[in-house]
Short mmCIF file of C-alpha atoms and ligand atoms in Angstrom, two decimals:
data_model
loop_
_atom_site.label_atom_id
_atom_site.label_comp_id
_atom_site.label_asym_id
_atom_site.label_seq_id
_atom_site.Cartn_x
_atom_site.Cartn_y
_atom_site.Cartn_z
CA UNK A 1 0.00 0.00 0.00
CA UNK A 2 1.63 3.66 -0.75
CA UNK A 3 2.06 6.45 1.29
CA UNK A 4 -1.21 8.06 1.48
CA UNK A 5 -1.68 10.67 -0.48
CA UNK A 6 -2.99 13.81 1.28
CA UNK A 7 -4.84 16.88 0.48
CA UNK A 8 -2.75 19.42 2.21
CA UNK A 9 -5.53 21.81 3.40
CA UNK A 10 -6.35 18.95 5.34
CA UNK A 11 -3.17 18.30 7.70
CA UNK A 12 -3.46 18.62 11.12
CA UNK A 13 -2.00 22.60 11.87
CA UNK A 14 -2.79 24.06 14.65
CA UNK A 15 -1.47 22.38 17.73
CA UNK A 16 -3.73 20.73 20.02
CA UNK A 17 -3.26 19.98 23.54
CA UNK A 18 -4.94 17.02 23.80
CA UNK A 19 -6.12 14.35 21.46
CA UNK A 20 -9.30 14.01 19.41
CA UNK A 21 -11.36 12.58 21.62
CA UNK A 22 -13.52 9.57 19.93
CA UNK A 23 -13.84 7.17 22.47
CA UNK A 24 -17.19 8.30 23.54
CA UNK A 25 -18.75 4.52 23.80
CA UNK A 26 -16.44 3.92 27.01
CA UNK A 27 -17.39 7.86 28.56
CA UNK A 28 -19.03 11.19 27.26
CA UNK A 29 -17.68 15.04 28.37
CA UNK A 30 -19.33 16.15 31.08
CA UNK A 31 -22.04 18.91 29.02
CA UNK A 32 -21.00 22.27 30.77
CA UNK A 33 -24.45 22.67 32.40
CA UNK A 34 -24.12 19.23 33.95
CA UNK A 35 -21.41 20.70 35.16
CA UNK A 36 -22.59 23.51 36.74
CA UNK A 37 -26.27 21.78 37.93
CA UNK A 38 -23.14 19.42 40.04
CA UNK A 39 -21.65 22.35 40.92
CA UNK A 40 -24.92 24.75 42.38
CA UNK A 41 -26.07 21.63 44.35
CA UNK A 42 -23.26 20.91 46.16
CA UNK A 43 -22.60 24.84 46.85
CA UNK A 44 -25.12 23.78 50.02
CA UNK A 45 -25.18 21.17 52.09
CA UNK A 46 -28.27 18.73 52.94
CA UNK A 47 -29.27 15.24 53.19
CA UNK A 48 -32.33 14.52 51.00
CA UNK A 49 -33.95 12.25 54.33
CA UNK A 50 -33.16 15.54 56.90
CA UNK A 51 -36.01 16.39 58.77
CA UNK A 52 -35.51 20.83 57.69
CA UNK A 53 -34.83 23.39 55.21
CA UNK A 54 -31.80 21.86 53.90
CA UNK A 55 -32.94 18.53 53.72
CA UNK A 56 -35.88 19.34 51.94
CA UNK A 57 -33.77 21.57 49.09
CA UNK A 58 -31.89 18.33 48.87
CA UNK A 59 -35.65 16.47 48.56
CA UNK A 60 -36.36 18.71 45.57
CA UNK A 61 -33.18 18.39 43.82
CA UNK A 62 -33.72 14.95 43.62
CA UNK A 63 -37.24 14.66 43.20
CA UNK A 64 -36.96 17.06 39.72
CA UNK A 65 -34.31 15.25 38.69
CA UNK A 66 -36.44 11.92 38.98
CA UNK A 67 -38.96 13.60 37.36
CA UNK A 68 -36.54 14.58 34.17
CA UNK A 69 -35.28 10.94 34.09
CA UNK A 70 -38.74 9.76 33.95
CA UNK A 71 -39.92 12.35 31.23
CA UNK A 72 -36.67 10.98 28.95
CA UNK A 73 -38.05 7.64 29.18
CA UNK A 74 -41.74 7.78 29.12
CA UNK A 75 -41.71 6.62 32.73
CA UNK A 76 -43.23 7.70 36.03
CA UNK A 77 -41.37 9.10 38.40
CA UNK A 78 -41.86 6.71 41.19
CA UNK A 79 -40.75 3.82 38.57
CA UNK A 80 -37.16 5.64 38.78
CA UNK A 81 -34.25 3.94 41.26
CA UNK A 82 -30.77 5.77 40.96
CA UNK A 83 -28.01 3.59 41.31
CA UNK A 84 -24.26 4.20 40.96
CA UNK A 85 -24.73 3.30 37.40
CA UNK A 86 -25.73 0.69 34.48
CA UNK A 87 -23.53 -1.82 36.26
CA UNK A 88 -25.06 -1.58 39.26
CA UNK A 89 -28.57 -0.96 37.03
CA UNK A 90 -28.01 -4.51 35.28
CA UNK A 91 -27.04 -6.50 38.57
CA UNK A 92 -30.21 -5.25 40.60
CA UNK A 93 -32.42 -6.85 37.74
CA UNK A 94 -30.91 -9.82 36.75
CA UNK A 95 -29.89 -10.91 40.46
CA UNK A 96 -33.14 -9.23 41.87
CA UNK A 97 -35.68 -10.05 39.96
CA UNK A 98 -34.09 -13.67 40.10
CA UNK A 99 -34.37 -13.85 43.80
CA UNK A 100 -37.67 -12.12 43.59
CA UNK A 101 -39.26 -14.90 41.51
CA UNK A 102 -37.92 -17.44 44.01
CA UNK A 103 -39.31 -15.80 47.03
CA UNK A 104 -42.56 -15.45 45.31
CA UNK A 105 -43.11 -19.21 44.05
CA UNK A 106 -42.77 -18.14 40.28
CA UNK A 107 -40.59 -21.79 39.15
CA UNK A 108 -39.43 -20.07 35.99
CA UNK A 109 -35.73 -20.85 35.99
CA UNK A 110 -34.70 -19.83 32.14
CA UNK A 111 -33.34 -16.31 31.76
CA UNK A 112 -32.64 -15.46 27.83
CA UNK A 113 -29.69 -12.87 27.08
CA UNK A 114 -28.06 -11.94 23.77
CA UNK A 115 -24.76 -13.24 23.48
CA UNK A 116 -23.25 -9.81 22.57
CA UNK A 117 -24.68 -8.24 26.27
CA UNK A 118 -22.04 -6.20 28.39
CA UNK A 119 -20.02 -8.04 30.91
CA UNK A 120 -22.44 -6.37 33.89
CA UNK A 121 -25.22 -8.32 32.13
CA UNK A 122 -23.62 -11.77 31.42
CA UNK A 123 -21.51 -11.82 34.87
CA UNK A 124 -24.54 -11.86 37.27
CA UNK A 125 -26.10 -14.02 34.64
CA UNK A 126 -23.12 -16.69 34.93
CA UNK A 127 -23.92 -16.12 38.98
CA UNK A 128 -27.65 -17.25 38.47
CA UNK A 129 -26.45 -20.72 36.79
CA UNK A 130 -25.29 -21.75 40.13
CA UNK A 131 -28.58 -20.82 41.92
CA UNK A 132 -30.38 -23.35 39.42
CA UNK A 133 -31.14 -20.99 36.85
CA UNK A 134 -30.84 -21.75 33.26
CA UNK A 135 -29.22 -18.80 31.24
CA UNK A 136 -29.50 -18.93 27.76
CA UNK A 137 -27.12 -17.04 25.16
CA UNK A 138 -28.89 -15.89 21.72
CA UNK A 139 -26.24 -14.91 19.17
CA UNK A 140 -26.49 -12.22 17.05
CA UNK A 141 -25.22 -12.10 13.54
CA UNK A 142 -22.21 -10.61 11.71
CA UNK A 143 -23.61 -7.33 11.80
CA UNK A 144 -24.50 -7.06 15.12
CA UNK A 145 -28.02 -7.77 15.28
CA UNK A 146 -29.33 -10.62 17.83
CA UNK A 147 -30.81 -13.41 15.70
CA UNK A 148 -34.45 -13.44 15.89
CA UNK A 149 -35.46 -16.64 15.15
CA UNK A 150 -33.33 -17.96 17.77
CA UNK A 151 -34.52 -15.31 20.65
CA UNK A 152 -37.81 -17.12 19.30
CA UNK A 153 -36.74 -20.29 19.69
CA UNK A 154 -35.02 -20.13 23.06
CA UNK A 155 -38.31 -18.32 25.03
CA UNK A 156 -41.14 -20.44 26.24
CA UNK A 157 -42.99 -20.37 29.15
CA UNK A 158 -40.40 -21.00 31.79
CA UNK A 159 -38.32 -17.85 30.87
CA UNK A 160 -38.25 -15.61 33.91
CA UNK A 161 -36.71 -12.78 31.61
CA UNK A 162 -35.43 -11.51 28.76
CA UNK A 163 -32.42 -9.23 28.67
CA UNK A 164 -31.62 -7.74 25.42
CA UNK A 165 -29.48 -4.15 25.11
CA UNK A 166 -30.76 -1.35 23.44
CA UNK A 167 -27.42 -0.22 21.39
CA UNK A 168 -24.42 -2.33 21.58
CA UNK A 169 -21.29 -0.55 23.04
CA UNK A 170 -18.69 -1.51 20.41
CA UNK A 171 -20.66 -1.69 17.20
CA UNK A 172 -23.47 0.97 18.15
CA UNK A 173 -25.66 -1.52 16.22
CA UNK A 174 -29.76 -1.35 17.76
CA UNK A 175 -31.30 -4.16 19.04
CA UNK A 176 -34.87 -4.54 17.79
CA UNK A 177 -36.82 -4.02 21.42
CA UNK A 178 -40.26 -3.46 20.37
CA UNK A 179 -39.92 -7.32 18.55
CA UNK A 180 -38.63 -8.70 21.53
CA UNK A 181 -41.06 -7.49 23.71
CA UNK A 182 -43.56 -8.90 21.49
CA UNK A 183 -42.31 -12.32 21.78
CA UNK A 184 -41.53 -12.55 25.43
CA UNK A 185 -44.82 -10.96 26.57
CA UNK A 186 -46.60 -13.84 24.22
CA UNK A 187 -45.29 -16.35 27.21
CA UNK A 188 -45.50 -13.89 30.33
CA UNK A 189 -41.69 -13.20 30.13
CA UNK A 190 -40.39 -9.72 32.23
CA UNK A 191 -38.52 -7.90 29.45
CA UNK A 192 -35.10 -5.69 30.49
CA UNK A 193 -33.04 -3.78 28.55
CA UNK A 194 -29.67 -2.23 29.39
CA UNK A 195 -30.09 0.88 27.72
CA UNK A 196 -26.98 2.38 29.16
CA UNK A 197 -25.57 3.53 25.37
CA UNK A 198 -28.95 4.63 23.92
CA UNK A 199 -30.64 6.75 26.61
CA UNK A 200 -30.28 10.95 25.62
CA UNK A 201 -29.08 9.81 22.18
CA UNK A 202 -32.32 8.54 20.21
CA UNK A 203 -36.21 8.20 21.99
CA UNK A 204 -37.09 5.81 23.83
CA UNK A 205 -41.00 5.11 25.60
CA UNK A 206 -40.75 1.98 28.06
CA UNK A 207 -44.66 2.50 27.70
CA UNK A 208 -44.82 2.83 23.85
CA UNK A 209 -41.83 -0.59 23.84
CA UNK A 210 -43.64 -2.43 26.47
CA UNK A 211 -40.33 -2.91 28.66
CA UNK A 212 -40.28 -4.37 32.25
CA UNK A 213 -36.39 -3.43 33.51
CA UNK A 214 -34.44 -0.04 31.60
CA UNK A 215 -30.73 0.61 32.49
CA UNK A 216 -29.41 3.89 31.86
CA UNK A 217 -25.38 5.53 32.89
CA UNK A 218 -24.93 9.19 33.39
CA UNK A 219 -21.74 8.77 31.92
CA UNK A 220 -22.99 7.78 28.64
CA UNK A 221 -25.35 10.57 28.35
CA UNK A 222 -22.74 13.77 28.76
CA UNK A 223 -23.65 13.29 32.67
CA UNK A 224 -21.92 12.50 35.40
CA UNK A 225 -19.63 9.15 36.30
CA UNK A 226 -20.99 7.21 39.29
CA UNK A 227 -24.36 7.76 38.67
CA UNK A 228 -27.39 5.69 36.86
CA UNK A 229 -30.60 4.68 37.17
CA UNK A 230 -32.90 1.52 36.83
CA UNK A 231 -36.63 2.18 35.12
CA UNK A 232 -38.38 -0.85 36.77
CA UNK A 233 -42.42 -0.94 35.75
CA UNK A 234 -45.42 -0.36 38.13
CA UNK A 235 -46.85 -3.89 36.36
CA UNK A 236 -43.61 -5.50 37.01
CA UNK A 237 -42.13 -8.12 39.77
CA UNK A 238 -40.27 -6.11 41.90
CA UNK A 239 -36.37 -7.22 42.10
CA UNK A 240 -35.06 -7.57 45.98
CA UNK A 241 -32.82 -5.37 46.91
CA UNK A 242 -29.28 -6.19 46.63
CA UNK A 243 -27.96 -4.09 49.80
CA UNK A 244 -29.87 -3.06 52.66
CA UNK A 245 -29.58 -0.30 55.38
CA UNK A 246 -31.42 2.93 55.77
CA UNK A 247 -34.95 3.21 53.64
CA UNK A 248 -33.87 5.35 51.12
CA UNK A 249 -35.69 4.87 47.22
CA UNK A 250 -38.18 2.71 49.29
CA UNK A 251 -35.21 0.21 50.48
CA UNK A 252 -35.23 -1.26 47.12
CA UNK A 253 -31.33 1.06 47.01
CA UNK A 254 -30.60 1.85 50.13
CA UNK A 255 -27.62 4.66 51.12
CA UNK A 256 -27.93 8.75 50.88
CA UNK A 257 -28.84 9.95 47.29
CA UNK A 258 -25.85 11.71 45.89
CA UNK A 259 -27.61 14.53 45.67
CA UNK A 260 -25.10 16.75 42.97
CA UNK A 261 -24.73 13.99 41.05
CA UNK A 262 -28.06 12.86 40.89
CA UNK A 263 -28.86 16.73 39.41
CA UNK A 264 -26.29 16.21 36.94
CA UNK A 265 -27.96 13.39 36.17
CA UNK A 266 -31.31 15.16 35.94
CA UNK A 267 -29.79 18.19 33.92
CA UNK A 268 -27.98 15.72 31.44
CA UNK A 269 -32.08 13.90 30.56
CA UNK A 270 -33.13 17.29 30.24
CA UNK A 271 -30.28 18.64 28.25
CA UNK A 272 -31.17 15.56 25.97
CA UNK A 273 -34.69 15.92 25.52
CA UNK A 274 -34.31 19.07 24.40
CA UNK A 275 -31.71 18.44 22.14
CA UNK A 276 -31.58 14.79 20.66
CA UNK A 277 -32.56 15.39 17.17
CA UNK A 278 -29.98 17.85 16.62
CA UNK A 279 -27.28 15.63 18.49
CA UNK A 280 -28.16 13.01 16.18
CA UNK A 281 -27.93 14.57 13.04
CA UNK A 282 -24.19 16.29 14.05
CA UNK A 283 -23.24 12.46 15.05
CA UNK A 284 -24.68 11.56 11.71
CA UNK A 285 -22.66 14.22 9.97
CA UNK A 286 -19.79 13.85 11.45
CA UNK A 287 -19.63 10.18 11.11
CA UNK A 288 -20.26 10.93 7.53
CA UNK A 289 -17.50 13.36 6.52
CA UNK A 290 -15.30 11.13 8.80
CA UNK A 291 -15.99 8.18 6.80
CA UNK A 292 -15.58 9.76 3.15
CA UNK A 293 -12.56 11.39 4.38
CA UNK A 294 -10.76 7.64 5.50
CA UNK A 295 -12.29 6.16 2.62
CA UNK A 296 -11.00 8.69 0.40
CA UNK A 297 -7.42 8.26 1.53
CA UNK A 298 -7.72 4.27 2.65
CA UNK A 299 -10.08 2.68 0.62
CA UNK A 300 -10.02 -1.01 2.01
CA UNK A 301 -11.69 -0.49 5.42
CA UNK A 302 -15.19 -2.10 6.20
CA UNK A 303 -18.06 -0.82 8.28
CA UNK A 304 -18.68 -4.33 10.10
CA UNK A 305 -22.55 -3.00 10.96
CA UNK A 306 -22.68 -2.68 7.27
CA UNK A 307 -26.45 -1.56 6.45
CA UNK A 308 -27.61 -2.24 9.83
CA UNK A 309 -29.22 0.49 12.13
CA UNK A 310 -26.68 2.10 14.47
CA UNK A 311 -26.39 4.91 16.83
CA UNK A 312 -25.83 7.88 15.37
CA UNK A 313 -22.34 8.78 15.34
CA UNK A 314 -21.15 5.95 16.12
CA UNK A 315 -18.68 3.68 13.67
CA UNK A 316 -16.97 0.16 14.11
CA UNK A 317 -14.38 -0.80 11.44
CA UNK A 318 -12.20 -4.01 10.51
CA UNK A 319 -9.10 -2.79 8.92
CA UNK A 320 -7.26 -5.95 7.67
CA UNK A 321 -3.88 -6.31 8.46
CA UNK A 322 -3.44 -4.51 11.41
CA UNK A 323 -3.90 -4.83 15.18
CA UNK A 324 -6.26 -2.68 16.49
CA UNK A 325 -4.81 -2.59 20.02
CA UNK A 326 -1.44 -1.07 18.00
CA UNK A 327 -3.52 1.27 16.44
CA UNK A 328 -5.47 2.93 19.13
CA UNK A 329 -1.38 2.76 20.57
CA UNK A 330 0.34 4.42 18.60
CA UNK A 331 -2.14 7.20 18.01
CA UNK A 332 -3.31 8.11 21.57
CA UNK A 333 -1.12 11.54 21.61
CA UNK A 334 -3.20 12.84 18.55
CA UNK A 335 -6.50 11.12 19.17
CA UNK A 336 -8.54 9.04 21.11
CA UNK A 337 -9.89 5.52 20.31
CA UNK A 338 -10.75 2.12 21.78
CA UNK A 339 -11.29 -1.63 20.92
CA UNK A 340 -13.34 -3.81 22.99
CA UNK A 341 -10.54 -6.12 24.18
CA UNK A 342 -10.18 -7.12 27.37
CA UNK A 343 -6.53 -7.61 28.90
CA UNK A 344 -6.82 -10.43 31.40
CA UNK A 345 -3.35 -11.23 33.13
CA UNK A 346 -1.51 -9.55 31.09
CA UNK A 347 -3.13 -11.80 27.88
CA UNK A 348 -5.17 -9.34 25.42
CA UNK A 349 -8.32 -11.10 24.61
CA UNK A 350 -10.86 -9.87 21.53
CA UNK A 351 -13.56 -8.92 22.16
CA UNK A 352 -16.96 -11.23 23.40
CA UNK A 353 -19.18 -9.05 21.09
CA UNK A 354 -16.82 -9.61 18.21
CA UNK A 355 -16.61 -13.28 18.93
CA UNK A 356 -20.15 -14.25 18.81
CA UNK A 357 -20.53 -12.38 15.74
CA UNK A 358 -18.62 -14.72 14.43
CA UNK A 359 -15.31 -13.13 13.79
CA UNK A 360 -11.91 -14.95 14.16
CA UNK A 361 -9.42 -14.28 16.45
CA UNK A 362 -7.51 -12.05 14.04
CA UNK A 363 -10.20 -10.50 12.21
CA UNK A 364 -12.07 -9.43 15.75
CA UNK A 365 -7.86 -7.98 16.82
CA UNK A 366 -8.65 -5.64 13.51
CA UNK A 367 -11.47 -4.04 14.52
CA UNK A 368 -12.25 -0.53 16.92
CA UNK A 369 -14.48 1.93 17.16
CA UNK A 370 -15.24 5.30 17.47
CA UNK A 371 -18.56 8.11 17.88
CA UNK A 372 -18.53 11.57 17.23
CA UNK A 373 -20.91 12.92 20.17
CA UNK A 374 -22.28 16.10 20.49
CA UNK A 375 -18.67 17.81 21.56
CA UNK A 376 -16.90 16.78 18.14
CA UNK A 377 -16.58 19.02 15.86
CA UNK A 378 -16.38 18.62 11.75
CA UNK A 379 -12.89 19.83 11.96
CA UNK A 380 -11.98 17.04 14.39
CA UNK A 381 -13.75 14.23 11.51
CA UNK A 382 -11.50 15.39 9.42
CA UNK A 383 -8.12 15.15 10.93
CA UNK A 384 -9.16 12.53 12.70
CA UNK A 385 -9.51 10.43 9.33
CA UNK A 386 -6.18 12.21 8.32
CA UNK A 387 -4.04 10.54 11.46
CA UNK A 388 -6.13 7.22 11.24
CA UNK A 389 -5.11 6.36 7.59
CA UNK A 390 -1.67 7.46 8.13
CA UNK A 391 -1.32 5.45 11.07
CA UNK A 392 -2.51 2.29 9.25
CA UNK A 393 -0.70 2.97 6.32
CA UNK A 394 2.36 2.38 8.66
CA UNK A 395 1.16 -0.37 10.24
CA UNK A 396 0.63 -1.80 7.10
CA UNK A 397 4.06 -1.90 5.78
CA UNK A 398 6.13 -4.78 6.08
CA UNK A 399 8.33 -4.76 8.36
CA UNK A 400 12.56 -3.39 7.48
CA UNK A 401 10.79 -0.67 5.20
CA UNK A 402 11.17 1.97 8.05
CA UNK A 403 10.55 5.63 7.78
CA UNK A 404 13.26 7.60 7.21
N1 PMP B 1 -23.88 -1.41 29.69
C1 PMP B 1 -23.34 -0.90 28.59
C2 PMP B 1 -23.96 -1.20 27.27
C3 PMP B 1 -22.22 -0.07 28.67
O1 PMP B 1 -21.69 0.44 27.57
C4 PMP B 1 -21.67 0.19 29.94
C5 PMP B 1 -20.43 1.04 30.09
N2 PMP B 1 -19.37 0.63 29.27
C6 PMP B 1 -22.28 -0.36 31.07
C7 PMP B 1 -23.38 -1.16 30.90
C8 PMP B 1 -21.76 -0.07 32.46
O2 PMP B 1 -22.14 1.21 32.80
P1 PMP B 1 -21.54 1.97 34.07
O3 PMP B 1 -20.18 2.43 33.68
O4 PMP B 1 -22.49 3.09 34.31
O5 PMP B 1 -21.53 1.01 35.20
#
């Protein structure tokens, strides 16, 4: 492959002080009102439970920002628990609602999860097998889509529940909820969805979709780190709790309500709502002019979602030849990208996700991903593209042809 050959209006000029930042699957910037909604509630102290003036500024704070969680979702307040995030989200559900059935005499045992779930779906999941319940794994296919027909297949009447993502966190790719719903609720199945990457970026109605269990990360939506929340239905078994102590959230998540971050969490739905069309369509663009650009200068790299329905902004490409992990290496001082690989004692394993799509070894090492959010700018697609195709042009040479 040649040097790539590059428009020079496009080089990078002026110099930045810190990469490109892509990597907005794994976190989000903070959105400067977040920021200062944080920042205003913790300018006064108060425990939401205090029994005075400050504890019941502390009440409101949370209560509104309840409320704007529940307006982003199509959900009631009181159907609202804030946890310390989608992990913690995922874990009450699958382990609560688990031990919920048990205590309650429901004998379903068979809990059905895409294969290409996040680790804080599958590892309580793997938990459940040795308390006598039956997990079963649905693939999806090489775009990133769960198989249908086999979700069909694998849910009868003695699945518990069905937990399916909304947008997959290294291909963006959507999961099709509404569908799911449909067949689940055919046998009495509890549907949840870890919605942790597509909450604040495109609508979502747990009424409208029918959904039992939502997970949703502040951290994913320009909000805050260390804060989530769990939409868990009115209609719907209610999981046990998973810690217990004072009565806070109605014991079902006991501790004091971070109350700042809990309004950055509330300012970040709003900020959303009010915004989420036009996010998407800059995503969209950006991805866009990113794309032609890399093409443009490195025409063998495939989208692996190919025609599927992704995120907006989001893109996951296999670059043959390469190793990702080198990749996202060797260009971390001029931008910033991620794979999904996992390094396990010092042993870097591909990606699950990859995997069960049905991806080698070697192909599934080739692949990362990136997503303009709502902070990149056009300017940053196009440089971006610029320092990616150089990069793998190097990688791609064989080796003793150095650079001068
Ligand atoms: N689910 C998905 C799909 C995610 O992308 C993540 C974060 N990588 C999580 C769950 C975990 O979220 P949190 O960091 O809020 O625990």
């Amino acid at each position: 492959m040649g040097e790539v050959m590059m428009d020079k209006s496009l080089r990078p000029t002026a110099p930045r002080n810190e990469p490109i930042y892509l990597d907005n699957f794994s976190t989000t910037p903070i959105a400067p009102e977040v920021a200062k909604a944080i920042v205003d509630a913790w300018s006064l102290p108060g425990n939401a439970s205090s029994p005075h003036t400050m504890g019941a500024r502390a009440e409101a704070i949370v209560a509104e920002a309840r409320r704007d969680v529940a307006d982003l979702i199509g959900a009631a307040p009181n159907e609202i628990v804030f946890t310390s995030g989608a992990t913690e989200a995922n874990n009450l559900i699958l382990l609560g609602v688990a031990q919920a059935a048990v205590e309650a005499g429901i004998n379903k045992r068979k809990i059905v999860l895409s294969s290409i779930e996040h680790k804080s779906v599958l590892a309580p999941a793997a938990t459940l097998e040795g308390r006598g319940f039956e997990v079963i794994l649905v693939p999806a296919n090489d775009t990133g889509v769960i198989d249908m027909r086999a979700l069909a297949a694998a849910v009868d009447d003695q699945t518990l529940l069905v937990s399916v993502m909304g947008a997959n966190n290294e291909t963006g790719a959507l999961q099709p909820i509404k569908e799911i719903v449909a067949i689940a609720s055919k046998v009495g199945a509890y549907v949840h969805s870890d919605c942790a990457q597509l909450v604040g970026k495109l609508p979502i109605d747990v009424l409208d979709c029918g959904i039992d269990y939502l997970s949703l990360s502040g951290h994913k939506m320009y909000g805050p780190m260390g804060i989530g929340a769990v939409f868990i239905s009115a209609s719907a078994l209610m999981p046990k709790a998973l810690a217990f102590g004072g009565g806070q959230q109605t014991g079902i998540r006991p501790g004091t309500e971070p109350v700042p971050i809990i309004a950055g969490l509330g300012m970040a739905a709003r900020l959303a709502a009010s915004r989420m069309d036009l996010d998407a369509a800059h995503g969209t663009l950006l991805r866009n002019t990113f794309l032609g650009e890399l093409t443009r200068l490195n025409s063998d790299v495939e989208i692996i979602t190919q025609n599927s329905e992704t995120l907006p902004g989001t893109v996951c490409l296999k670059v043959d030849g390469i190793i990702a992990d080198d990749l996202v290496e060797i260009i971390q001082r001029d931008v910033s990208i991620s794979t999904g690989s996992a390094c396990n004692s010092g042993q870097v394993f591909p990606s699950h996700v990859l995997m069960s799509m049905g991806f080698s070894q070697v192909i599934a090492k080739s692949i990362f991903r990136l997503y303009f959010s709502r902070y990149n700018s056009k300017q940053d697609a196009i440089e971006s593209a610029f320092i990616l195709a150089r990069a793998i042009d190097h990688l791609r040479r064989p080796t003793g042809q150095a650079r001068q």
